[in-house]
Each structure stands twice: as C-alpha cells, then as structure tokens.
Coordinates of C-alpha atoms in Angstrom, one line a residue:
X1 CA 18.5 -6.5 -27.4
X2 CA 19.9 -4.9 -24.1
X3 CA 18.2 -5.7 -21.1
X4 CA 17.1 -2.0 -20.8
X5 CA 15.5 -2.2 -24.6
X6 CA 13.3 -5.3 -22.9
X7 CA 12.3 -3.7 -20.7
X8 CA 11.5 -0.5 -22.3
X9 CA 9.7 -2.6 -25.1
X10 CA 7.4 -3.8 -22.5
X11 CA 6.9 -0.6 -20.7
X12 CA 6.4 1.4 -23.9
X13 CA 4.4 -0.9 -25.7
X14 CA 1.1 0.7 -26.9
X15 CA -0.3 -2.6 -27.7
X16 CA 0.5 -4.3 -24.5
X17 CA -1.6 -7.3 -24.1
X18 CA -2.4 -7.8 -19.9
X19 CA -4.3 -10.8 -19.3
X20 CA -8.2 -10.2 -18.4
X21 CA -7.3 -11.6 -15.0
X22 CA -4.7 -9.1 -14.5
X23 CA -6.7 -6.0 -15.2
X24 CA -9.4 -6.8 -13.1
X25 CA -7.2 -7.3 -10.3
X26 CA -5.4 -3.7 -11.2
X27 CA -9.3 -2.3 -11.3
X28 CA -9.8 -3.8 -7.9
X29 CA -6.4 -2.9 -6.2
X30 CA -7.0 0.7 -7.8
X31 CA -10.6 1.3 -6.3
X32 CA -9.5 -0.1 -2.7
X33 CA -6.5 2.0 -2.6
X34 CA -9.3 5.0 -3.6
X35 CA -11.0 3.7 -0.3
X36 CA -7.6 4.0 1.8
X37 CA -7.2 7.9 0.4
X38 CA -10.8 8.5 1.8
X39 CA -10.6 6.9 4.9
X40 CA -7.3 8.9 5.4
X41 CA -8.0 12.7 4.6
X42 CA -9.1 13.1 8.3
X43 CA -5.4 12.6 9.6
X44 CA -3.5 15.0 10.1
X45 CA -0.7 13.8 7.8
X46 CA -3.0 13.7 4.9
X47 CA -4.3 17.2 5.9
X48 CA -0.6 18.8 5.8
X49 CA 0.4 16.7 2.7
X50 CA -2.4 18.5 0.8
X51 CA -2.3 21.6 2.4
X52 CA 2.0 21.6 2.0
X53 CA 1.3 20.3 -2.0
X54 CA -1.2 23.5 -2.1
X55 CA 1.1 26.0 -0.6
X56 CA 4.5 24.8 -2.0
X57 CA 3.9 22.3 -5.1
X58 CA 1.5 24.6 -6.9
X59 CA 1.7 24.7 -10.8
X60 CA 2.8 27.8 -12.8
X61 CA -0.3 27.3 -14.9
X62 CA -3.1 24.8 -15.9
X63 CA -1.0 22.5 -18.1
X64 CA 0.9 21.9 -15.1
X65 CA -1.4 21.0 -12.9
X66 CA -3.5 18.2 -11.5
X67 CA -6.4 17.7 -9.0
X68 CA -5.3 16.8 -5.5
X69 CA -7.9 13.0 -4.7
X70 CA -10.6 13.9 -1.9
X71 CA -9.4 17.6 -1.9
X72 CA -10.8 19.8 -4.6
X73 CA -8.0 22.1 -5.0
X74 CA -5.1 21.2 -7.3
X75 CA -1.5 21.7 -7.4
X76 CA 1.5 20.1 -10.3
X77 CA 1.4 16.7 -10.9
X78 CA 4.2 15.7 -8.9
X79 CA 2.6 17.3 -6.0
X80 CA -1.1 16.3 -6.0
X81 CA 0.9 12.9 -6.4
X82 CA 2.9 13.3 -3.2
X83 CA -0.1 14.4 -1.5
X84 CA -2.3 11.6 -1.9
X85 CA 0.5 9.0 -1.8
X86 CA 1.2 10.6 1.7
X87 CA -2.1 10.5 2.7
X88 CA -2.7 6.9 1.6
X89 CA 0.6 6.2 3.3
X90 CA -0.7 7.3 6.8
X91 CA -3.5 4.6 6.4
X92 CA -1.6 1.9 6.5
X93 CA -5.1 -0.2 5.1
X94 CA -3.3 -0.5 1.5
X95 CA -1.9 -3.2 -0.7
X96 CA 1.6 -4.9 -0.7
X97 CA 3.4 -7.7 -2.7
X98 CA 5.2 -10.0 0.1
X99 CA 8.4 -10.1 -1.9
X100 CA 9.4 -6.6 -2.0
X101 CA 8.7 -6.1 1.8
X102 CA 6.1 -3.2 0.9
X103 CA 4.0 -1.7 -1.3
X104 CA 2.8 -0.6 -5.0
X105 CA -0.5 1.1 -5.0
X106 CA 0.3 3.6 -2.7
X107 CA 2.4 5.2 -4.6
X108 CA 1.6 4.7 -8.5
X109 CA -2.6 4.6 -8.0
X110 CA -2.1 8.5 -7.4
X111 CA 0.8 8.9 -10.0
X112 CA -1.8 7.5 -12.1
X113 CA -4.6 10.2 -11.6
X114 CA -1.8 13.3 -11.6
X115 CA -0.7 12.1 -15.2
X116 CA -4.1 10.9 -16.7
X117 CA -5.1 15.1 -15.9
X118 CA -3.6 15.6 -19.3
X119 CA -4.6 12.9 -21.2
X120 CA -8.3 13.2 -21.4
X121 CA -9.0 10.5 -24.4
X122 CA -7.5 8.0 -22.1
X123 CA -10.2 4.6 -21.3
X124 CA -10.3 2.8 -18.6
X125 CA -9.1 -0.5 -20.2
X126 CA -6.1 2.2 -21.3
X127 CA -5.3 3.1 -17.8
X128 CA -6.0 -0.2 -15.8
X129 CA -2.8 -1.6 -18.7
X130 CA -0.2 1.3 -17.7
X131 CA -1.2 0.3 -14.1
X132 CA -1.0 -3.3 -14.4
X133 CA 2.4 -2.6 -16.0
X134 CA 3.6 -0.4 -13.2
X135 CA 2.8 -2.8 -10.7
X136 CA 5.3 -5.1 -12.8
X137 CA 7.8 -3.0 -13.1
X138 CA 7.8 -1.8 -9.3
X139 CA 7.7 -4.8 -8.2
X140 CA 11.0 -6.1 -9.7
X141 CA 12.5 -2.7 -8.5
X142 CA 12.1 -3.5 -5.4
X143 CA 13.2 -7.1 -5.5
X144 CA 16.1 -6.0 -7.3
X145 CA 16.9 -3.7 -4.6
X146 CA 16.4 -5.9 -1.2
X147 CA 18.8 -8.8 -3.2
X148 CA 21.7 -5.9 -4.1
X149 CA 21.8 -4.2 -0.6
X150 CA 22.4 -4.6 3.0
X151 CA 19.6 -2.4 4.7
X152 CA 16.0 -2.9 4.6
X153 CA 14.5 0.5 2.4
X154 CA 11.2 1.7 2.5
X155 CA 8.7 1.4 -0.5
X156 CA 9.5 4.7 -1.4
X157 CA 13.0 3.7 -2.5
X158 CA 11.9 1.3 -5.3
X159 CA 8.1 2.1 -6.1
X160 CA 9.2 5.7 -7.9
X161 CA 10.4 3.7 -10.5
X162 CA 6.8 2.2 -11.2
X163 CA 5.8 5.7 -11.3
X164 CA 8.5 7.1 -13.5
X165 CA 7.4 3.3 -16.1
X166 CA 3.9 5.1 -15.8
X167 CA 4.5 8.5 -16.2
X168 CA 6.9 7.8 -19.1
X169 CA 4.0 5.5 -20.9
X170 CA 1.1 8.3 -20.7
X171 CA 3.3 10.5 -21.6
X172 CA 4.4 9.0 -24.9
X173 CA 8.1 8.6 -24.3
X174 CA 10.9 7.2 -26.3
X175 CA 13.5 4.2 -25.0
X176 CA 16.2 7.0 -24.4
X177 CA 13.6 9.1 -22.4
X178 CA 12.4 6.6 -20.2
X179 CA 15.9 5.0 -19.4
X180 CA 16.9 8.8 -18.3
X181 CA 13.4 8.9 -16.0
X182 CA 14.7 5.4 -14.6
X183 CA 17.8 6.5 -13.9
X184 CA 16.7 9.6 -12.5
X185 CA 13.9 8.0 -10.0
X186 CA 16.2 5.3 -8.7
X187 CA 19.3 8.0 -7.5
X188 CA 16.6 10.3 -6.0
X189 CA 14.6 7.6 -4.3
X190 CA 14.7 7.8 -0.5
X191 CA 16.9 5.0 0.2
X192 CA 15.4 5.5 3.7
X193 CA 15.8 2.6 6.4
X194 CA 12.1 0.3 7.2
X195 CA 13.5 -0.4 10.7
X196 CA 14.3 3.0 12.1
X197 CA 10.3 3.6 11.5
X198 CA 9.0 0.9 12.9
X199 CA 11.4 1.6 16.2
X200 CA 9.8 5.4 16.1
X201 CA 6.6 5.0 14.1
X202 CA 6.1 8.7 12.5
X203 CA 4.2 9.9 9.7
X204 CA 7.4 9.5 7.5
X205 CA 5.7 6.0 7.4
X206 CA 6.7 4.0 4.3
X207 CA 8.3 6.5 2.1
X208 CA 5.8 6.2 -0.7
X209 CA 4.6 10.2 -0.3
X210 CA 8.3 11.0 -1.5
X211 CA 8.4 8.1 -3.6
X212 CA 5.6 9.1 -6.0
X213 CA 7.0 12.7 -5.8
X214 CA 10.1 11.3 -6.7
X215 CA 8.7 9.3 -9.9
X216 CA 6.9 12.1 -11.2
X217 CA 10.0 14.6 -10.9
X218 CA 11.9 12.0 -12.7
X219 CA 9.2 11.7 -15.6
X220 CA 9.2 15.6 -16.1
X221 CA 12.7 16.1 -15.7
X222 CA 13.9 13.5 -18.1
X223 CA 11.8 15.1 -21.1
X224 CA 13.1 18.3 -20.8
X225 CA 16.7 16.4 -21.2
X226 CA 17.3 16.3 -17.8
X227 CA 20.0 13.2 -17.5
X228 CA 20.4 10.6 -14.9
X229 CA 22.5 7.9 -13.8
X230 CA 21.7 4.0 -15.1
X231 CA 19.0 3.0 -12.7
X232 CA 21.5 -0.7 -11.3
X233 CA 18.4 -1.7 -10.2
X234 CA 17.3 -2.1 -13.9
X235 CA 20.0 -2.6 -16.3
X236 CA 23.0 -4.2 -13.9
X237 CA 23.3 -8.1 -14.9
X238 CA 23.0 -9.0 -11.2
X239 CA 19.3 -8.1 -11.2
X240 CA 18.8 -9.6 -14.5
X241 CA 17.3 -12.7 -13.2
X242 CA 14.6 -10.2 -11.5
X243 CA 13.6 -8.9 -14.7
X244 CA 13.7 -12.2 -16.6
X245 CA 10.0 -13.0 -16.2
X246 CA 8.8 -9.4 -17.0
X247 CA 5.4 -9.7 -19.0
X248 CA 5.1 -13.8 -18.3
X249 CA 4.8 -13.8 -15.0
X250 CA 1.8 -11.1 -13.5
X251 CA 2.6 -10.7 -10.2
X252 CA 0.1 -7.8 -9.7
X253 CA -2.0 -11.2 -9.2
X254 CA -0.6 -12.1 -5.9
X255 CA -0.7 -8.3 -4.1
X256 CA -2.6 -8.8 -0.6
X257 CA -5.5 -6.7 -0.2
X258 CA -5.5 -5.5 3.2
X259 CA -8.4 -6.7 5.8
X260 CA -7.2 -4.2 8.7
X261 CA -5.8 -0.4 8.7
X262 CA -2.9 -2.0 10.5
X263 CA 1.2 -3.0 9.4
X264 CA 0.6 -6.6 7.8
X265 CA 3.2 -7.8 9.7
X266 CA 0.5 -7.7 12.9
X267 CA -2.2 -9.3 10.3
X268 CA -1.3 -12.8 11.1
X269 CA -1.6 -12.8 15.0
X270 CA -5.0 -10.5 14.8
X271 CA -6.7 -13.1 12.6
X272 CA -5.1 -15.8 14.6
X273 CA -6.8 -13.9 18.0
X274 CA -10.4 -13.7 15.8
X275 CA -10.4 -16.9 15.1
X276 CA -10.0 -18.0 18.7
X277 CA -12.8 -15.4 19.7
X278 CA -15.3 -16.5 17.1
X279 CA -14.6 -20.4 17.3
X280 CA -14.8 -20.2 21.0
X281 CA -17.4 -17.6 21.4
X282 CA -15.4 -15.6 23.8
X283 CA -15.0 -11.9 24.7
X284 CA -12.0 -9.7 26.5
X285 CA -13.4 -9.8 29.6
X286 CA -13.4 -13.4 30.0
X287 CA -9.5 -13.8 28.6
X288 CA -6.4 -13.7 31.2
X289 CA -3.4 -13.5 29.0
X290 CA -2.7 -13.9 25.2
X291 CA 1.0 -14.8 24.1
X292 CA 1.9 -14.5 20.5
X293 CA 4.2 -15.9 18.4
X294 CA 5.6 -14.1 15.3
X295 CA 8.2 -13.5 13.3
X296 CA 11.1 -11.3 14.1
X297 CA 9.9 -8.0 11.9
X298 CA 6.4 -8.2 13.9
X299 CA 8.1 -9.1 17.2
X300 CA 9.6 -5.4 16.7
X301 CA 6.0 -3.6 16.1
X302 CA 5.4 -0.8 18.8
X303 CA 5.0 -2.3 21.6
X304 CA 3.3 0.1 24.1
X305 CA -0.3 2.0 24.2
X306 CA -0.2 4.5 21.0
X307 CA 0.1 8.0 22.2
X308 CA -0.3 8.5 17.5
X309 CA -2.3 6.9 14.9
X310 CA 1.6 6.3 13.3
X311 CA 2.6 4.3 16.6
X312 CA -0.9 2.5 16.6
X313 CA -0.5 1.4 12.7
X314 CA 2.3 -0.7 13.6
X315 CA 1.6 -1.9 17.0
X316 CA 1.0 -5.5 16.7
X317 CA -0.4 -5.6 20.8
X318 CA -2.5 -2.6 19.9
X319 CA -3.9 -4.2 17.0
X320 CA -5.2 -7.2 19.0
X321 CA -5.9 -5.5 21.8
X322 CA -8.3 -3.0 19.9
X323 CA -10.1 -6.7 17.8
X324 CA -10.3 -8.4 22.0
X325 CA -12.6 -5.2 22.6
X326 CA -14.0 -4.1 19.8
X327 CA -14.5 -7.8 17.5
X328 CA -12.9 -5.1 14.5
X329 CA -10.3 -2.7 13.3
X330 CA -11.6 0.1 11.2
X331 CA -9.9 3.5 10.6
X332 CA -11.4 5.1 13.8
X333 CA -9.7 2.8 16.3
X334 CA -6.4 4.0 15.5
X335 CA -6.5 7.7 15.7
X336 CA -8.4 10.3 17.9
X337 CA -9.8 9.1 21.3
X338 CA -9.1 5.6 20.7
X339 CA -5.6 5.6 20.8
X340 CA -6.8 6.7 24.9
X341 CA -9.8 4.1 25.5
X342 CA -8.4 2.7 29.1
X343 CA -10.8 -0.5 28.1
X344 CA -8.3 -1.4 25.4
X345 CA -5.4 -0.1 27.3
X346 CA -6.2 -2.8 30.2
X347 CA -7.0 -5.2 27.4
X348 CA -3.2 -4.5 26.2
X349 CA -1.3 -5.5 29.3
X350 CA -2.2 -9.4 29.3
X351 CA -0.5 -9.4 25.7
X352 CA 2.8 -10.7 25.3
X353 CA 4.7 -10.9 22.0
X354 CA 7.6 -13.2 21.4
X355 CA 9.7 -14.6 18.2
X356 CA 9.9 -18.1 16.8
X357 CA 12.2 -18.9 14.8
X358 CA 9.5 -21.2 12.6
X359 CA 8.1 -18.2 11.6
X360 CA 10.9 -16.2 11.3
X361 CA 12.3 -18.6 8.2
X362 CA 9.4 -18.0 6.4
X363 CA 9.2 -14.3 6.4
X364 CA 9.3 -12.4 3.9
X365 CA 7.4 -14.8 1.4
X366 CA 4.5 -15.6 4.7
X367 CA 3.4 -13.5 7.3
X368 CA 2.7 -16.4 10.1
X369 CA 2.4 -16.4 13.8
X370 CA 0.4 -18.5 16.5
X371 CA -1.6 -17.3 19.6
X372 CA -2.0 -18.8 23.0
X373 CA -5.5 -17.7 24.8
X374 CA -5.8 -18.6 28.4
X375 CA -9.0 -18.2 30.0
X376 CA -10.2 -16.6 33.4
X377 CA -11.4 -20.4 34.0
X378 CA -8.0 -21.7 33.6
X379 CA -8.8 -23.4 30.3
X380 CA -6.2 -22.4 27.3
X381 CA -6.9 -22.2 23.6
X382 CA -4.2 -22.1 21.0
X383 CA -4.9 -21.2 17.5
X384 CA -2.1 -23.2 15.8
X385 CA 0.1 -21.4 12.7
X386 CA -1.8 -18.8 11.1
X387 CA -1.0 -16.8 7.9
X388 CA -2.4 -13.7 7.2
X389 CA -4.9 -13.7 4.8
X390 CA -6.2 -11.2 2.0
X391 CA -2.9 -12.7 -0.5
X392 CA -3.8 -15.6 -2.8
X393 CA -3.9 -18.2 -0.2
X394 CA -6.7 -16.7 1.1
X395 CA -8.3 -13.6 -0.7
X396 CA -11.0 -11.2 0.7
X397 CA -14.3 -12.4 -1.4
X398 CA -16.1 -9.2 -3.3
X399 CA -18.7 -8.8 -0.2
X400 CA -15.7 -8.2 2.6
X401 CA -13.6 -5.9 -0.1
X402 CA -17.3 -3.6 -0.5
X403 CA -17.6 -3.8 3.0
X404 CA -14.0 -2.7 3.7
X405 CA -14.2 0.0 1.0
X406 CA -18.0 1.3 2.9
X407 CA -15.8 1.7 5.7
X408 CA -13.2 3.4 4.3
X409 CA -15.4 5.9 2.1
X410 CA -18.5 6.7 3.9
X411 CA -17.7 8.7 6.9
X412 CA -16.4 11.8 5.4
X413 CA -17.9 11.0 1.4
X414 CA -21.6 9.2 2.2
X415 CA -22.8 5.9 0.5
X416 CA -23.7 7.8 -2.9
X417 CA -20.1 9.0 -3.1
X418 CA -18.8 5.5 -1.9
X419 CA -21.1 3.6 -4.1
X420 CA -20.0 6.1 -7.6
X421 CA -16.6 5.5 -6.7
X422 CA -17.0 1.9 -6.9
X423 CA -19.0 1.7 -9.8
X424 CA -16.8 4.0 -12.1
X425 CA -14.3 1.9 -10.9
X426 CA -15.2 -1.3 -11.3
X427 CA -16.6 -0.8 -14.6
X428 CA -13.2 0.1 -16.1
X429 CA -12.1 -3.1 -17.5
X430 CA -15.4 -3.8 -18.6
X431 CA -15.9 -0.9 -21.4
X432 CA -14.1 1.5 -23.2
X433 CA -15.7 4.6 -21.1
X434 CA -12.6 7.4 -20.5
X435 CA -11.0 7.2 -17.5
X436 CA -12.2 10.8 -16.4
X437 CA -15.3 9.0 -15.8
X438 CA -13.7 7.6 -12.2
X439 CA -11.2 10.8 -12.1
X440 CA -14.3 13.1 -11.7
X441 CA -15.4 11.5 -9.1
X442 CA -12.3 11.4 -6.7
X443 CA -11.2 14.6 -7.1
X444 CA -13.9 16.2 -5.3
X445 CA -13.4 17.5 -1.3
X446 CA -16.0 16.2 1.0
X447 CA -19.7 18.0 0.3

C-alpha cells in the first residue's frame, strides 16, 4: 500500500477502534472547546464572524446549511464552521498539542457540528471516533509542515486538513475523494506567518477561522470532482516518518487543556508568579519588581498595556500583571474596561521580561520560564524552572476543568445551559445516545 492508501485506510475506516482513553479525552477536549465558543460570542470578532457567515456564507437551501454554535441563526457548513472557529480563535482559552506549535480543537470541534447537521443517526461514540481521528490526522499535518518549511505558519495552515479527514469520514467518501479534499485543503490553507501576529496581535489571531473554512470547502469541493494538488504534507516520503505512527500512537492524549484565556507561551511565567503569591502569601502591593525568564517565542509577547483583547491574549506582562491584582485570569480581564484598570497598569511597569537560553532549547516540546519576586522589604523570592501545566505533566483535575468551563459558559448562557452542555457532553462516550443530543443544545443564541 501507498502511504496515501494508509492513511486513507485509517481515516476512512468505519470500524475504527480508538482506545477508551482516547475518546474520553476527545469528549473532554470537545466540551471545553464548547466552553471557549461561549465565553467568546461577547467579542467583537466572534460577533462579526457570525454576523459576516450570516450575511455572506448563507446556504442556497436547508441541505446546505448548518446552525451557527451560541447563535441561533444558520448559514452553509463551511461558514457556520468559520464562524465559530473565529470566535473560538479570539479566546485564546483553547487546546494545543506542543509539537505542532498550535492548535486542533479550534478548528475541527466546529467542523464537527457543521457536518454532523446532516447526519442525524450519528452517536456520540460515532462522533467522538471521527474526532479523535481528526486530532490524529492534524496533528501530523502540522508536524509535517513545521519540519518541511522555513517560516513559522499559523494553525490555520495545517489543522484544515483535520477538517477536510473529518468532513470526508461523515460524509462517506472514497480513497480518491479524500486524497482530492487533502490536496485541496493543504494548497488553500493560509500559509500565514505566527510571528507577524504576535508582533501586531489582531483578530486574524491563529488562522484557525480560515482554516476550518478552508477544510470544509475542500470536503464539498472534492465531491463534486473538484481536483487538487497532492497534499506534500501527506503523501511526500520526507514526512513519511510523521505519519509512521498513525493509529499506534494517540496523541490526542497529550493536548494541553488551557488554565488561562491567555497565549500558552505566557502560561509558564503566570503559574510560576501564582505559585510565588500563594506559597508566600503575598499580594501586588507588597511586590517591587518581578523579572521573568522565558523562552525566546514568549520573550516576544506584546509587551505594553493592551489597548485590545487581541494585544492582551498574548501579552505575557499583561497576563501576570492582571493574576498580581486580581489572584485570576478569566475572560473578562482581557477585554472591555480591563484592558484600562490603571491598578493593573501600575502593576505592569515593575515587570521585566527576558530570554534564557535554558529555556529557549527546550521550546517547542516545554513551555518553561522562571520568575524573580523582590519584595517592598527587600527580601526576593524566585520560583525556580516552571512548566506550564494543563499537558500530561501536569493535567487540570475534573473539578478545575468544571470550574473553568462555569466560567466560560455562564455569563451569557446561565448554570442550566452550562451544566446541559456538560452533561450531553460528557455522556458521549458513555452511550450510544445521537449526537444531536449535545448539538441541540449549542446551537441555541443566549435566552
């Protein structure tokens, strides 16, 4: 067999076996990226995605059509999918998988609703497998991609081919079929560059919004014989090794469930700076200066007081100025009137941000830094190396992930929204019941 057929074999499978362990961690990383969508259809980006998908993605008639999450209206598939992958985007609270540099759910969680809008006999066990498999098959994209080129791309660049894997699966198509959809995704992925967003953090964020449009186009293009390029990123024999693992190894097992609506890169340093407040018993106003010491990516954050919620997502200084005054980072300290609290701006100028080369080396597979903390009194704490946790070295337990999701969910949806959600979700890999059972649920505005 080609490496292509492999890989379609997997993809296509309809008797797929995903270990148990797998599929509860796709049920888990599903239902907090459904907490991220929530907790983001107050910005404004996630406002003008839905409102643009509404206006300029609508379908030609219901068979075309899918619900837009949180919204109540509906557009096609590809652009209630570019909708809430831009709105999840924008939140920057969702998970990643160190060695691709980005992220999964973002992009193939929504991908999953548009397409399951027209299969209505799907299960959730039936779902939670086509995820679990997208996850795979992203994540290998990207890989592929950072080892064959030059420039750092966003997620967007590589995740649309998870989506096209999914899309092609629920969608029933053949090996020729989906290698087209591959093809296609890969040559109209945004091969935008990471760096020139984090220099001028906009809501262009992560790519993942086009990305999941992307995948979606590809899907419906390649079964109307639409043909596209070999995707290199799949069938060239340099990325072979990337691919050699493909239904051994579940990596969807190691994705980091995120603890803060902040860029991970800042994650290490802010739980570095909590740990020194909680051990010590501290607060801002008793704290002179804190240094940090990162890695290079981080050391690059935004470094000034966020005049946007984009700039404050991926301001490491403004992520631990906002913990130093508030002792947490939820969704509401990074847009509106906090990104203009003077307490947190004053809080901001006794941070300074440096690289080490320590933890440069180990970047991408750990996100480390240190932090110095000297007192008013003159005494000085240091928090030794820290690496972010929510990954497999140290997971969120099942009380911090509800609490994170509560968050998330009930300011604009209430507890009995927030506490359906979970359940429904949850309780996929547990029973048979259809997947519309969760589906329902999401696609519902704010009451």
């Amino acid at each position: 067999m080609t490496q292509m057929e492999k890989i379609a074999d997997f993809i296509l499978d309809p008797d797929l076996s995903v270990p148990e362990s797998a599929l509860a961690m796709a049920a888990t990383l599903l239902v907090d990226t459904l907490g991220v969508c929530a907790g983001a259809t107050h910005l404004d980006a996630g406002r003008i995605a839905r409102d643009f998908a509404v206006d300029f993605h609508a379908a030609s008639g219901a068979g075309f059509a899918a619900p837009i999450l949180f919204d109540g209206r509906h557009a096609s598939l590809s652009g209630a999918a570019f909708a809430a992958a831009t709105q999840i985007d924008n939140l920057d609270a969702h998970d990643g998988y160190n060695p691709t540099l980005g992220h999964i759910g973002c992009a193939v969680v929504p991908a999953l609703f548009a397409f399951a809008a027209h299969c209505p006999e799907l299960t959730g066990r039936q779902a939670l497998t086509a995820l679990a498999m997208s996850y795979e098959v992203a994540a290998r994209a990207g890989i592929s991609l950072h080892a064959t080129v030059s420039d750092y791309h966003t997620s967007g660049a590589w995740n649309a081919l998870g989506v096209a894997a999914l899309g092609a699966r629920l969608r029933n198509h053949d090996t020729p079929t989906l290698r087209q959809g591959l093809g296609i995704a890969e040559y109209h992925g945004p091969r935008s560059q990471m760096m020139r967003e984090i220099a001028n953090p906009t809501m262009l964020h992560d790519g993942s919004g086009i990305g999941a449009l992307t995948g979606v186009n590809a899907v419906l293009l390649a079964e109307r014989g639409f043909l596209g390029a070999p995707a290199i990123t799949v069938e060239s024999d340099e990325v072979a090794q990337h691919w050699a693992d493909l239904g051994g190894d579940w990596t969807i097992e190691r994705n980091y469930i995120k603890p803060y609506p902040i860029c991970r890169w800042a994650h290490a340093a802010i739980d570095a700076t909590h740990a020194l407040l909680t051990t010590h018993d501290l607060n801002a106003d008793q704290i002179a200066s804190v240094h940090i010491n990162t890695f290079r990516q981080a050391a690059c954050l935004y470094s000034g007081m966020p005049e946007t919620t984009s700039q404050a997502q991926y301001s490491l200084p403004f992520a631990v100025a906002v913990l130093m005054r508030h002792g947490r980072i939820a969704p509401e300290h990074v847009s509106g009137a906090a990104l203009s609290d003077p307490e947190t701006a004053q809080v901001l100028t006794r941070i300074t941000v440096s690289e080490t080369a320590r933890h440069s080396d180990r970047f991408p597979a750990g996100r480390w830094s240190d932090v110095t903390m000297t007192l008013r009194d003159g005494r000085s704490f240091h928090s030794g190396d820290v690496h972010a946790r929510g990954g497999p070295e140290a997971p969120m337990d099942q009380t911090e992930l509800r609490e994170k999701f509560d968050a998330m969910v009930n300011p604009s949806f209430g507890p009995g929204r927030s506490q359906a959600i979970w359940d429904a979700g949850m309780g996929l890999v547990q029973s048979d019941t259809l997947f519309s059972s969760l589906s329902h649920v999401v696609e519902k505005g704010p009451e």
